[in-house]
Every structure is written in C-alpha cells, then in structure tokens.
Coordinates of C-alpha atoms and ligand atoms in Angstrom, one line a residue:
M1 CA 0.0 0.0 0.0
R2 CA 0.9 3.7 -0.3
A3 CA 0.3 6.8 1.8
E4 CA -3.1 8.0 0.9
G5 CA -5.4 11.0 1.2
I6 CA -2.7 13.6 0.2
E7 CA -3.7 16.1 -2.4
T8 CA -0.6 18.2 -2.7
V9 CA 2.2 17.1 -5.0
R10 CA 5.9 17.2 -3.7
R11 CA 9.1 16.3 -5.5
I12 CA 11.2 14.0 -3.3
L13 CA 14.9 13.3 -3.8
C14 CA 15.9 10.0 -2.1
V15 CA 19.7 9.8 -1.6
F16 CA 21.5 6.8 -0.4
P17 CA 25.0 7.6 0.9
R18 CA 28.3 6.2 -0.2
Y19 CA 29.9 3.3 1.8
T20 CA 33.3 3.5 3.2
P21 CA 35.1 0.7 1.3
S22 CA 34.7 -2.5 3.4
F23 CA 35.4 -6.1 3.3
G24 CA 31.8 -7.1 2.5
T25 CA 31.0 -4.8 -0.4
F26 CA 33.4 -6.2 -3.1
E27 CA 34.5 -2.9 -4.6
Y28 CA 37.8 -4.3 -5.8
S29 CA 36.0 -6.8 -8.0
Y30 CA 33.8 -4.2 -9.8
P31 CA 36.4 -3.7 -12.5
L32 CA 36.0 -7.3 -13.4
T33 CA 32.3 -7.1 -14.0
D34 CA 30.1 -5.7 -16.7
G35 CA 29.6 -2.3 -15.2
V36 CA 28.8 -3.0 -11.5
Q37 CA 29.2 0.0 -9.3
A38 CA 27.5 -0.7 -6.0
F39 CA 26.8 -3.7 -3.7
M40 CA 23.1 -4.1 -3.2
P41 CA 20.0 -2.0 -3.8
P42 CA 19.1 -0.3 -0.5
Q43 CA 15.8 -1.9 0.7
G44 CA 14.8 0.8 3.2
L45 CA 15.0 3.9 1.0
L46 CA 13.4 2.1 -2.0
L47 CA 10.6 1.0 0.2
I48 CA 9.9 4.5 1.4
A49 CA 10.1 5.7 -2.2
A50 CA 7.4 3.1 -3.1
Y51 CA 5.2 4.2 -0.2
L52 CA 5.1 7.9 -1.1
P53 CA 1.8 9.1 -2.6
A54 CA 1.4 7.8 -6.1
N55 CA 1.3 11.3 -7.6
W56 CA 4.6 12.5 -6.0
P57 CA 7.6 12.5 -8.4
V58 CA 10.5 10.6 -6.8
R59 CA 14.1 10.6 -7.9
F60 CA 16.4 8.0 -6.3
I61 CA 20.2 8.4 -6.3
D62 CA 22.7 5.9 -4.9
E63 CA 25.8 7.9 -4.3
N64 CA 27.8 4.7 -4.7
I65 CA 26.9 5.0 -8.4
R66 CA 26.8 8.7 -8.9
A67 CA 26.7 11.8 -6.6
A68 CA 23.5 13.9 -6.3
T69 CA 24.1 17.0 -8.4
A70 CA 23.1 20.7 -8.0
E71 CA 20.4 20.0 -10.7
D72 CA 19.0 17.2 -8.5
F73 CA 18.8 19.4 -5.5
K74 CA 17.3 22.3 -7.5
W75 CA 14.6 19.8 -8.8
A76 CA 13.7 18.6 -5.3
E77 CA 11.3 20.1 -2.7
A78 CA 12.6 17.8 0.1
V79 CA 15.4 15.2 0.5
F80 CA 15.1 11.8 2.2
V81 CA 18.2 9.9 3.4
S82 CA 18.7 6.6 5.0
G83 CA 21.7 4.4 6.0
M84 CA 23.8 2.6 8.6
H85 CA 26.3 3.8 11.2
I86 CA 29.1 3.3 8.8
Q87 CA 27.6 5.8 6.5
R88 CA 27.2 8.4 9.2
Q89 CA 29.7 11.0 7.9
Q90 CA 28.3 10.7 4.3
M91 CA 24.7 11.1 5.5
N92 CA 25.6 14.3 7.4
D93 CA 27.4 15.5 4.3
I94 CA 24.3 14.9 2.1
C95 CA 22.3 17.0 4.7
R96 CA 24.9 19.8 4.4
R97 CA 24.7 19.8 0.6
A98 CA 20.9 19.8 0.6
H99 CA 20.8 22.7 3.1
A100 CA 22.9 24.7 0.7
F101 CA 19.8 24.6 -1.5
D102 CA 17.6 25.4 1.5
L103 CA 15.9 22.0 1.3
A104 CA 14.3 20.2 4.3
V105 CA 16.1 16.9 4.9
A106 CA 14.6 13.8 6.6
I107 CA 16.6 10.9 7.8
G108 CA 15.4 7.4 8.6
G109 CA 16.9 3.9 8.8
P110 CA 18.8 1.9 11.4
S111 CA 21.5 4.4 12.3
V112 CA 19.2 7.3 13.2
S113 CA 16.8 4.9 14.9
A114 CA 19.6 3.8 17.3
C115 CA 21.4 7.1 17.6
P116 CA 19.4 10.2 16.9
E117 CA 22.1 12.3 18.5
Y118 CA 24.4 11.5 15.5
Y119 CA 22.3 13.7 13.3
P120 CA 21.8 17.1 14.9
S121 CA 21.5 19.0 11.5
F122 CA 18.7 17.1 9.9
D123 CA 15.2 18.7 9.9
Y124 CA 13.3 15.5 10.4
L125 CA 14.4 12.4 12.3
H126 CA 12.3 9.3 11.5
I127 CA 12.9 6.9 14.3
G128 CA 11.9 3.3 14.0
E129 CA 10.3 1.3 11.2
M130 CA 7.7 2.4 8.6
G131 CA 4.4 3.3 10.3
D132 CA 2.6 6.3 11.8
A133 CA 5.9 8.3 11.8
T134 CA 6.2 7.9 8.1
N135 CA 2.6 9.1 7.5
E136 CA 3.2 12.1 9.8
L137 CA 6.4 12.9 7.9
I138 CA 4.7 12.8 4.5
A139 CA 1.7 14.8 5.8
R140 CA 4.1 17.5 7.2
V141 CA 6.1 17.7 3.9
A142 CA 2.8 17.9 2.0
R143 CA 1.6 20.8 4.1
D144 CA 4.8 22.7 4.0
P145 CA 8.0 21.5 2.4
S146 CA 10.2 24.3 3.8
R147 CA 12.6 23.7 6.6
P148 CA 11.0 23.6 10.1
E149 CA 12.4 26.1 12.6
Q150 CA 13.8 23.3 14.7
Q151 CA 14.4 19.7 14.4
V152 CA 11.3 17.5 14.4
V153 CA 11.6 14.0 15.8
L154 CA 8.9 11.5 14.6
K155 CA 8.9 8.1 16.3
T156 CA 7.0 5.1 15.0
A157 CA 4.6 3.8 17.6
D158 CA 2.3 1.9 15.3
R159 CA 4.3 -0.1 12.7
L160 CA 2.9 -0.9 9.3
E161 CA 2.4 -4.6 8.9
M162 CA 4.9 -6.0 6.5
T163 CA 2.1 -7.7 4.6
K164 CA 1.0 -4.2 3.6
F165 CA 4.5 -3.1 2.5
P166 CA 4.6 -2.1 -1.2
I167 CA 7.2 -3.6 -3.5
P168 CA 10.4 -1.5 -3.1
A169 CA 10.7 0.9 -6.0
Y170 CA 13.4 -1.2 -7.7
E171 CA 12.4 0.5 -11.0
L172 CA 14.0 3.7 -9.7
A173 CA 17.4 2.1 -9.2
D174 CA 19.7 1.0 -11.9
I175 CA 19.5 -2.7 -10.8
K176 CA 22.1 -3.8 -13.4
R177 CA 24.7 -1.7 -11.6
Y178 CA 24.5 -3.8 -8.4
F179 CA 26.7 -6.7 -7.5
L180 CA 23.8 -8.5 -5.9
G181 CA 20.0 -8.1 -5.9
S182 CA 18.4 -7.8 -2.5
I183 CA 15.0 -8.8 -1.1
Q184 CA 13.5 -9.0 2.4
Y185 CA 11.0 -11.5 3.7
S186 CA 11.2 -11.0 7.5
S187 CA 12.5 -8.6 10.1
G188 CA 13.8 -9.3 13.6
C189 CA 15.5 -12.2 15.4
P190 CA 14.5 -14.2 18.4
Y191 CA 18.0 -14.5 19.8
Q192 CA 19.9 -11.9 21.9
C193 CA 23.6 -12.1 21.0
E194 CA 25.4 -9.6 23.2
F195 CA 26.9 -7.5 20.4
C196 CA 23.9 -7.4 18.1
D197 CA 21.4 -4.5 17.7
I198 CA 18.8 -6.4 15.6
P199 CA 16.6 -7.5 18.5
G200 CA 16.6 -4.0 20.0
L201 CA 15.8 -2.3 16.7
Y202 CA 13.4 -4.8 15.1
G203 CA 12.2 -7.0 17.9
R204 CA 12.5 -10.7 18.8
N205 CA 9.3 -11.8 17.2
P206 CA 10.1 -11.7 13.5
R207 CA 7.6 -9.9 11.3
L208 CA 6.8 -11.2 7.9
K209 CA 5.7 -10.5 4.4
T210 CA 3.7 -13.1 2.5
P211 CA 5.2 -15.6 0.1
Q212 CA 3.1 -14.0 -2.6
Q213 CA 4.8 -10.6 -1.9
I214 CA 8.2 -12.3 -2.3
T215 CA 7.5 -13.9 -5.6
A216 CA 6.0 -10.6 -6.9
E217 CA 9.2 -8.9 -5.8
L218 CA 11.3 -11.4 -7.6
D219 CA 9.2 -10.9 -10.7
R220 CA 9.8 -7.1 -10.4
L221 CA 13.6 -7.6 -9.9
L222 CA 13.7 -9.7 -13.0
E223 CA 11.8 -7.0 -15.0
C224 CA 14.3 -4.5 -13.7
G225 CA 17.2 -6.5 -15.0
V226 CA 18.7 -8.3 -12.0
V227 CA 21.1 -11.0 -13.0
G228 CA 23.0 -13.7 -11.1
S229 CA 22.2 -13.7 -7.4
V230 CA 19.6 -12.3 -5.0
Y231 CA 20.3 -12.0 -1.3
F232 CA 17.7 -12.3 1.4
V233 CA 18.7 -9.5 3.8
D234 CA 16.5 -10.9 6.6
D235 CA 18.4 -10.7 9.9
N236 CA 17.9 -14.5 10.3
F237 CA 16.1 -16.5 7.6
I238 CA 15.0 -19.1 10.1
G239 CA 14.1 -16.5 12.8
N240 CA 10.6 -18.0 12.3
R241 CA 11.2 -21.5 11.1
K242 CA 7.6 -22.1 10.1
A243 CA 7.6 -19.0 8.0
A244 CA 10.7 -20.2 6.2
L245 CA 9.0 -23.5 5.5
D246 CA 5.9 -21.8 4.2
L247 CA 8.0 -19.7 1.8
L248 CA 10.2 -22.4 0.3
P249 CA 7.5 -24.2 -1.9
H250 CA 6.7 -20.8 -3.4
L251 CA 10.3 -20.1 -4.2
I252 CA 10.7 -23.6 -5.7
E253 CA 7.7 -23.0 -7.9
W254 CA 8.9 -19.6 -8.9
Q255 CA 12.3 -21.0 -9.9
K256 CA 10.7 -23.7 -12.0
K257 CA 8.5 -21.2 -13.7
T258 CA 11.3 -18.8 -14.5
G259 CA 14.0 -21.3 -15.4
Y260 CA 16.3 -20.9 -12.3
V261 CA 17.8 -17.7 -13.6
L262 CA 18.6 -16.5 -10.1
R263 CA 20.7 -18.1 -7.4
L264 CA 19.5 -17.3 -3.9
S265 CA 21.4 -16.6 -0.7
C266 CA 20.6 -15.6 2.9
E267 CA 21.7 -15.1 6.5
A268 CA 20.8 -17.7 9.1
T269 CA 21.9 -19.0 12.4
L270 CA 24.1 -22.1 12.3
N271 CA 21.5 -24.2 14.0
I272 CA 19.8 -24.4 10.6
A273 CA 22.0 -27.5 10.3
K274 CA 19.4 -29.2 12.6
R275 CA 16.6 -28.6 10.1
P276 CA 16.9 -31.0 7.2
E277 CA 13.4 -30.2 6.0
I278 CA 14.4 -26.5 5.6
L279 CA 17.8 -27.3 4.0
S280 CA 16.3 -29.6 1.4
G281 CA 13.7 -27.0 0.5
M282 CA 16.5 -24.4 0.2
R283 CA 18.5 -26.8 -2.0
E284 CA 15.4 -27.2 -4.3
A285 CA 14.9 -23.4 -4.3
F286 CA 18.5 -23.0 -5.5
F287 CA 20.1 -21.4 -2.5
G288 CA 23.9 -21.5 -3.1
T289 CA 25.3 -19.5 -0.2
I290 CA 24.4 -19.0 3.4
F291 CA 26.0 -16.4 5.7
C292 CA 26.3 -17.7 9.3
G293 CA 27.5 -15.6 12.1
I294 CA 29.9 -18.2 13.5
E295 CA 31.8 -15.4 15.3
T296 CA 34.4 -17.6 16.9
P297 CA 35.2 -21.3 17.0
D298 CA 35.8 -20.9 20.8
P299 CA 32.8 -22.4 22.8
V300 CA 33.7 -20.4 25.9
A301 CA 33.5 -17.2 23.9
L302 CA 30.2 -18.2 22.3
K303 CA 28.7 -18.8 25.7
A304 CA 30.0 -15.4 26.9
M305 CA 28.3 -13.6 24.0
H306 CA 25.1 -15.5 24.5
K307 CA 25.4 -17.3 21.2
D308 CA 25.1 -20.8 22.6
H309 CA 22.7 -21.6 19.7
N310 CA 25.8 -21.9 17.5
M311 CA 26.8 -25.0 19.5
M312 CA 23.5 -26.9 19.1
V313 CA 25.5 -28.9 16.5
P314 CA 29.3 -29.1 16.6
I315 CA 30.4 -26.3 14.4
M316 CA 32.4 -28.4 11.9
E317 CA 29.6 -30.8 11.6
A318 CA 27.1 -28.0 10.9
I319 CA 29.3 -26.5 8.2
K320 CA 29.7 -30.0 6.5
T321 CA 25.9 -30.5 6.7
L322 CA 25.3 -27.2 4.9
N323 CA 27.9 -28.1 2.3
N324 CA 26.2 -31.4 1.7
Y325 CA 23.0 -29.5 0.7
G326 CA 25.1 -27.6 -1.9
M327 CA 25.5 -24.4 0.2
E328 CA 28.8 -22.7 0.6
V329 CA 29.1 -21.2 4.0
V330 CA 30.2 -17.6 4.5
S331 CA 31.1 -16.8 8.0
G332 CA 31.2 -13.7 10.2
I333 CA 34.1 -13.7 12.7
I334 CA 34.9 -11.4 15.5
L335 CA 38.3 -10.7 17.1
G336 CA 38.8 -8.6 20.2
L337 CA 36.4 -10.5 22.4
D338 CA 37.0 -10.5 26.2
T339 CA 37.7 -14.2 26.0
D340 CA 40.5 -13.8 23.4
K341 CA 44.0 -14.9 24.2
P342 CA 47.3 -14.2 22.4
E343 CA 46.9 -17.5 20.5
T344 CA 43.3 -16.7 19.3
G345 CA 44.5 -15.6 15.9
Q346 CA 46.4 -18.9 15.4
H347 CA 43.3 -20.9 16.4
L348 CA 41.2 -18.9 13.9
L349 CA 43.6 -19.7 11.1
E350 CA 43.4 -23.4 12.1
F351 CA 39.6 -23.2 12.0
I352 CA 39.7 -21.6 8.5
D353 CA 41.9 -24.4 7.3
A354 CA 39.7 -27.1 8.8
S355 CA 36.4 -25.6 7.7
Q356 CA 37.6 -24.7 4.2
I357 CA 35.3 -21.7 4.2
P358 CA 36.5 -19.4 1.5
L359 CA 34.9 -16.1 2.7
L360 CA 35.0 -15.0 6.3
T361 CA 34.3 -11.4 7.2
I362 CA 36.8 -11.0 10.0
N363 CA 36.0 -7.9 12.1
L364 CA 37.2 -6.3 15.3
L365 CA 34.5 -6.2 18.0
Q366 CA 32.6 -2.9 17.9
A367 CA 30.0 -2.0 20.5
L368 CA 26.9 -0.7 18.8
P369 CA 24.4 1.5 20.7
Q370 CA 21.3 -0.2 21.9
T371 CA 23.0 -3.6 22.5
P372 CA 23.7 -5.4 25.8
L373 CA 27.4 -5.2 24.9
W374 CA 27.2 -1.4 24.8
D375 CA 25.4 -1.3 28.2
R376 CA 28.0 -3.6 29.8
L377 CA 31.0 -1.8 28.5
K378 CA 29.5 1.5 29.5
R379 CA 29.1 0.1 33.0
E380 CA 32.7 -1.1 33.0
N381 CA 33.9 2.2 31.6
R382 CA 35.3 0.5 28.5
L383 CA 33.8 2.5 25.7
I384 CA 36.3 4.6 23.8
E385 CA 35.1 7.4 21.5
D386 CA 38.1 8.0 19.3
E387 CA 37.8 8.1 15.5
G388 CA 41.4 7.3 15.1
R389 CA 40.8 3.8 16.5
D390 CA 39.4 0.8 14.6
S391 CA 37.1 -0.1 17.5
N392 CA 35.3 1.7 20.3
V393 CA 36.0 -1.2 22.7
D394 CA 38.7 -1.1 25.3
F395 CA 39.9 -4.7 24.7
R396 CA 41.2 -7.0 27.5
L397 CA 44.3 -7.6 25.4
P398 CA 46.3 -4.5 24.4
Y399 CA 44.7 -2.7 21.4
E400 CA 47.8 -2.8 19.3
D401 CA 48.1 -6.6 19.8
V402 CA 44.5 -7.2 18.8
V403 CA 44.9 -5.0 15.6
R404 CA 48.2 -6.9 14.8
M405 CA 46.4 -10.2 15.3
W406 CA 43.6 -9.1 12.9
R407 CA 46.1 -8.0 10.3
A408 CA 48.1 -11.2 10.5
C409 CA 44.9 -13.3 10.1
M410 CA 43.8 -11.3 7.1
K411 CA 47.2 -11.6 5.5
D412 CA 47.4 -15.3 6.0
A413 CA 43.8 -16.3 5.3
Y414 CA 43.7 -14.4 2.1
Q415 CA 46.9 -15.4 0.5
P416 CA 45.9 -16.1 -3.1
G417 CA 47.0 -19.8 -3.1
K418 CA 45.3 -20.6 0.2
L419 CA 42.0 -18.9 -0.7
L420 CA 41.8 -20.5 -4.1
E421 CA 42.6 -23.9 -2.5
R422 CA 39.5 -23.3 -0.3
Y423 CA 37.4 -22.6 -3.5
E424 CA 38.9 -25.7 -5.0
Y425 CA 37.5 -27.6 -2.0
Q426 CA 34.0 -26.1 -2.5
I427 CA 34.0 -26.9 -6.2
R428 CA 34.9 -30.5 -5.3
E429 CA 32.9 -31.1 -2.1
T430 CA 30.0 -28.6 -2.0
Y431 CA 28.8 -27.5 -5.5
P432 CA 28.2 -31.0 -6.8
H433 CA 25.4 -31.3 -4.2
R434 CA 23.5 -28.5 -5.9
I435 CA 20.6 -29.3 -8.2
T436 CA 21.3 -29.0 -11.9
P437 CA 18.6 -26.8 -13.3
P438 CA 17.2 -27.8 -16.7
P439 CA 18.8 -25.7 -19.5
S440 CA 16.7 -22.6 -19.9
R441 CA 16.2 -20.2 -22.8
E442 CA 17.7 -17.4 -20.7
Q443 CA 20.9 -19.4 -20.2
R444 CA 21.4 -19.8 -23.9
S445 CA 20.4 -16.2 -24.7
W446 CA 22.8 -13.9 -26.4
R447 CA 22.6 -11.5 -23.4
N448 CA 23.8 -14.3 -21.1
I449 CA 26.6 -15.5 -23.4
K450 CA 27.8 -11.9 -23.9
L451 CA 27.8 -11.3 -20.2
G452 CA 29.9 -14.5 -19.6
L453 CA 32.4 -13.5 -22.3
T454 CA 32.8 -10.0 -20.9
L455 CA 33.5 -11.4 -17.4
L456 CA 35.9 -13.9 -18.8
R457 CA 37.8 -11.3 -20.8
N458 CA 38.0 -9.0 -17.8
I459 CA 39.2 -11.8 -15.5
F460 CA 41.8 -13.1 -17.9
W461 CA 43.1 -9.7 -18.8
K462 CA 43.0 -8.0 -15.4
V463 CA 43.9 -11.0 -13.2
G464 CA 45.6 -13.4 -15.6
V465 CA 47.7 -10.9 -17.5
L466 CA 48.0 -7.7 -15.4
G467 CA 47.4 -9.2 -12.0
D468 CA 50.1 -9.9 -9.4
Y469 CA 49.0 -13.4 -8.4
K470 CA 49.1 -14.9 -11.9
R471 CA 50.7 -18.2 -10.9
E472 CA 48.0 -19.1 -8.4
F473 CA 45.3 -17.8 -10.7
W474 CA 46.3 -19.8 -13.7
K475 CA 46.8 -23.0 -11.6
F476 CA 43.1 -22.6 -10.5
A477 CA 41.8 -21.3 -13.8
L478 CA 43.4 -24.0 -16.0
R479 CA 41.8 -26.7 -13.9
R480 CA 38.4 -25.1 -14.3
L481 CA 38.8 -24.7 -18.0
A482 CA 40.0 -28.3 -18.4
R483 CA 36.8 -29.4 -16.6
G484 CA 34.5 -27.0 -18.3
E485 CA 33.7 -25.3 -15.0
I486 CA 33.4 -21.8 -16.5
E487 CA 30.6 -20.7 -14.1
H488 CA 32.7 -21.8 -11.0
L489 CA 35.7 -20.0 -12.4
I490 CA 33.8 -16.7 -12.8
G491 CA 31.9 -17.0 -9.5
S492 CA 35.0 -17.8 -7.4
I493 CA 37.3 -15.2 -9.0
L494 CA 34.7 -12.4 -8.7
V495 CA 34.7 -12.8 -5.0
A496 CA 38.3 -14.0 -4.4
H497 CA 39.8 -11.0 -6.3
H498 CA 38.2 -8.6 -3.9
L499 CA 39.2 -10.6 -0.8
I500 CA 42.8 -10.8 -1.9
L501 CA 43.2 -7.1 -2.7
Y502 CA 41.2 -5.9 0.3
A503 CA 43.1 -8.2 2.7
R504 CA 46.4 -7.1 1.3
D505 CA 45.5 -3.4 2.0
A506 CA 44.1 -4.4 5.4
S507 CA 47.3 -6.2 6.4
V508 CA 49.3 -3.1 6.0
G509 CA 46.8 -0.9 7.8
Q510 CA 45.1 0.7 4.8
Q511 CA 41.6 -0.7 5.5
N512 CA 39.4 -0.6 8.6
A513 CA 39.4 -3.6 11.0
S514 CA 35.7 -3.3 11.6
N515 CA 32.8 -3.1 9.1
Y516 CA 31.3 -0.7 11.6
S517 CA 34.3 1.6 12.1
V518 CA 33.8 5.1 10.8
R519 CA 37.5 5.7 10.6
L520 CA 38.3 7.1 7.2
R521 CA 41.1 5.7 5.1
G522 CA 43.0 7.0 2.1
A523 CA 43.0 3.6 0.4
A524 CA 42.3 3.9 -3.3
V525 CA 39.5 1.7 -4.6
P526 CA 39.5 1.3 -8.4
A527 CA 36.9 3.6 -9.7
E528 CA 36.7 2.0 -13.1
Ligands
LIG601 S1 21.4 -14.6 15.8 FE1 22.3 -13.0 14.4 S2 20.6 -11.5 14.1 FE2 20.0 -12.8 15.8 S3 20.7 -11.7 17.7 FE3 22.3 -13.1 17.1 S4 23.7 -11.9 15.7 FE4 21.8 -10.8 15.9

C-alpha cells in the first residue's frame, strides 16, 4: 500500500550515501564485472520511495553509483536519506549539501533509529520502522516543504504490517549496476547475542511478508534487469522456522517457472543444520550460499556472548551439513572478544583451514548502541570514542596486539594460493550437491553469453595478465577450463579477487578492521 489522502504534490529526492570501502562490499571486483558500481539496492529507501503518494515524483540516487548534483537538489522540494552507522559521515554530508539549497532533509533507517544524536543538523528524524511516523512525515512535507524552525523528531509507535508493504521501488534504481540483488521476507530475530542491535531495533518476534509478496518482488527484480544472485537480507532467515518452511515451496515453484535464472542466498543461524526439512527446501529453491555468524570457534567465547545456539550442532559438523546441501558457508568472525588470548588468531587460522570456508568477514569487535554489549562496556567504563581507532572497545588484550592479530589473520587467510585452494574444495565437495537446473532459454540467450564472455575477458586480462597473483590464478583457472567449470571460475574469482586485494591493504593498515568503524582511510579503490 501507499500513503493515501494527500492532495498536494511534492518532488522528493531520495539519496543513499556512499559506503566507506569495506570487506563485505566487493569494490575491488567491480572492474572485473560488466559495469557493476555498487553492492546491493538499499531496501529501506526504495521501500519509502514506493510508499510515497502515487502522484509524487521521486528521484532515487545511490551515491555509490553517482553523486547527487546541483540539478537534483534544485529539482527537489525535500530530501530523504537513510543508512547505517558506517555511512554516518556521508549522511551528514548529504544533509549539508541539501541545506545549501535550503531544502528540508529527513533521515530514517537503522543508524538514526539507534542514535538520533548523531544527526543534529537534519530537519526531520524518522525513528523506527515504517508506520505512523512515516505518515506524519509525509503529511508535514505535503503541508509545507520548507525547513522547520527546529528539528522535528517522529517516532513510530504503530508499525505498518509487513504484509502491507509495497514492493520496493526497484524500477527507480539501476539494478544492473549492483553486485547482488536484494530482497527482504522477515525482520527481527528471536536471539539476543550480546553484540547485536537487531533484536533491539526490530524486535525478537520476526515480522513477515507473505510468500506471494516475495514472488511478486522477484518478478519485479527480473523485470528491472537483475542477473546472477539475489540475497535475502533478513536478519535471520530461520528466525521464524515455520515461515521459512511456508515460503520455500513458493520459491521452488517460482524458480521452476522462470528457469532458475537466479541463485539465492541468505543469512541464518548455524543451528539451521538441525533442520533438514528447511535445508532440502533451500536446495530445491537453488540457495547456493548461506551467511552464518559463526563469530568464533571458541565455545567459551560463544557462551559469553550468548550465542550458545551456535553450539547446538558441533560447528564443523554443521558446516559440513550445509555443504552437503550444496550451500557454501560464508562466516562472520569477531576478534577482540573479552575471552580472546594471544593465541586466538592462530586458532582462527586453524579453523579456517579445517572448515575450508573461503569467505570469512573478520571484524574487530565494535560496541553498537542499543546492545547489551554497549550497556555492559559502559558500566565497565570500557567504551572509547576515538575516530582514530578501529574499534570503540577497550579490549582486554592491548589494542595494538589485537589489531596486529587481525592484520596477521587477514594476511594469512587471504593469500591467493590458500584462498583458491578453499574454493577448489568447495567446487569438489559442495557445489556437486546443488541441483542441476534444466537448461533454460535465458541461459542460452545472447545476453547471457555476452555477459559471460565479458566477465571472462576482464578476468583473464586484469587478473591473468595484469594481476600480481598470476601463478596461483592460472593454476586454479586451467583446472576449471579443463573441466568445463566456467561458471565456477567466474563466480570464485569475482569474490576472491576482492578478498585478496582488500586483505592485502588491510594487512598493511590501509583498511578498517571493523565493518562498523567510521575511521576514514585513504585507500584507493579502483573507480573503473
Ligand atoms: S542470531 Fe544473528 S541476528 Fe540474531 S541476535 Fe544473534 S547476531 Fe543478531
């Protein structure tokens, strides 16, 4: 549904801020692609854009693709912004630029909802999820688009049911410019891991869309040109297990109908390994990757952070189970925990070798506002506000030792030979468990063949000829070519190339040690 009962017409400029380059956004691989410039379409802002009154002209700009120009600001009557903590500086910068044109600027999304005090210059703060605050914001801008005399704070008390959410306005975004498509089925998570702000922001009882909404969104994404993969951004895909089971038959049906043109991926807790009925449905629905917040292989640390559910199945066994359903595991890892010892880094590297997980997002612990961790560290006087640091936590181990450990892990884990060996393992042990979709017209289409040829040309030229890990690359690539595994070659290198280059910068201190750190670096990311 949309906001209704508004007569006045207003032109709204929705601006999504740039990301600071980070481990999980794959910037270093964009030059290998066919014109990708950003990670995933932002769900929140596109949802708001779709909810605005039908007669309001809306312009959407993702500043990861192009910056909002003077012409955009002159066109607009008000500006809407949304983003995460890591984009805080960029959001405040958008506000400053909009104010230069005397425009009212509203901010919503997870960062302002947790920390309104980060955004003193904005005219409207939209706190919480879509609901009565959204209607009030739209009504105020409709009545008078000029800047209010003082900041107006609107808090959602009555949330709009997700079953009433409109399809995000994917048509406003240049979907082909994104590394992955994105979609959301549920919001919230029943667990309470100490460091996580999801239960505080979105609740412990997951809210849901209907399966029909999801298949309609997938249709729309296809119409808008999405190719390759679509990522379920749900905080925990099995936060409500029954809902996951309800959705899967619809996804399977949709894949059959459309010829399996999209591979799916999601985030879920590792105890999904105990749910063969969900895993076999996911396999049929063509899920190829699953992100699990393993955080640490140390059971004592998992208990201390209230993530005991990771131990419901022994971790290695759980990873193997997921691999046996054709799903490659991506793992979140945290260093800097109170339970860490000087040898924690070495244990992590042993875990990586044993698990054969190619992609692990290794971050330093960061205390996010509105989390039990934040409250505890505040009580213990261990929060440090210093933008020169990579974490706001006063670790038990000396800060320099923890950062050194992180850099050493990044350097070792992402040596090209080691990383490609882990992909070799996945190709041998995991991918054969995936279903083989029947050949589709789309697969044989000229568009698809041309895309494959473009990616191969870029990979061979930029990695195989100009790259500086040619020996490891060709060892891996020649095996793939000999076995006709072209798709595996492209898929692995598109991810591996980013990891290798990013980790190399990280290991010499040119990238942030936390995805949440707002510390600015001078590291150059290819802007091709
Ligand atoms: S399981 Fe994941 S989403 Fe849920 S509280 Fe823990 S870290 Fe957050």
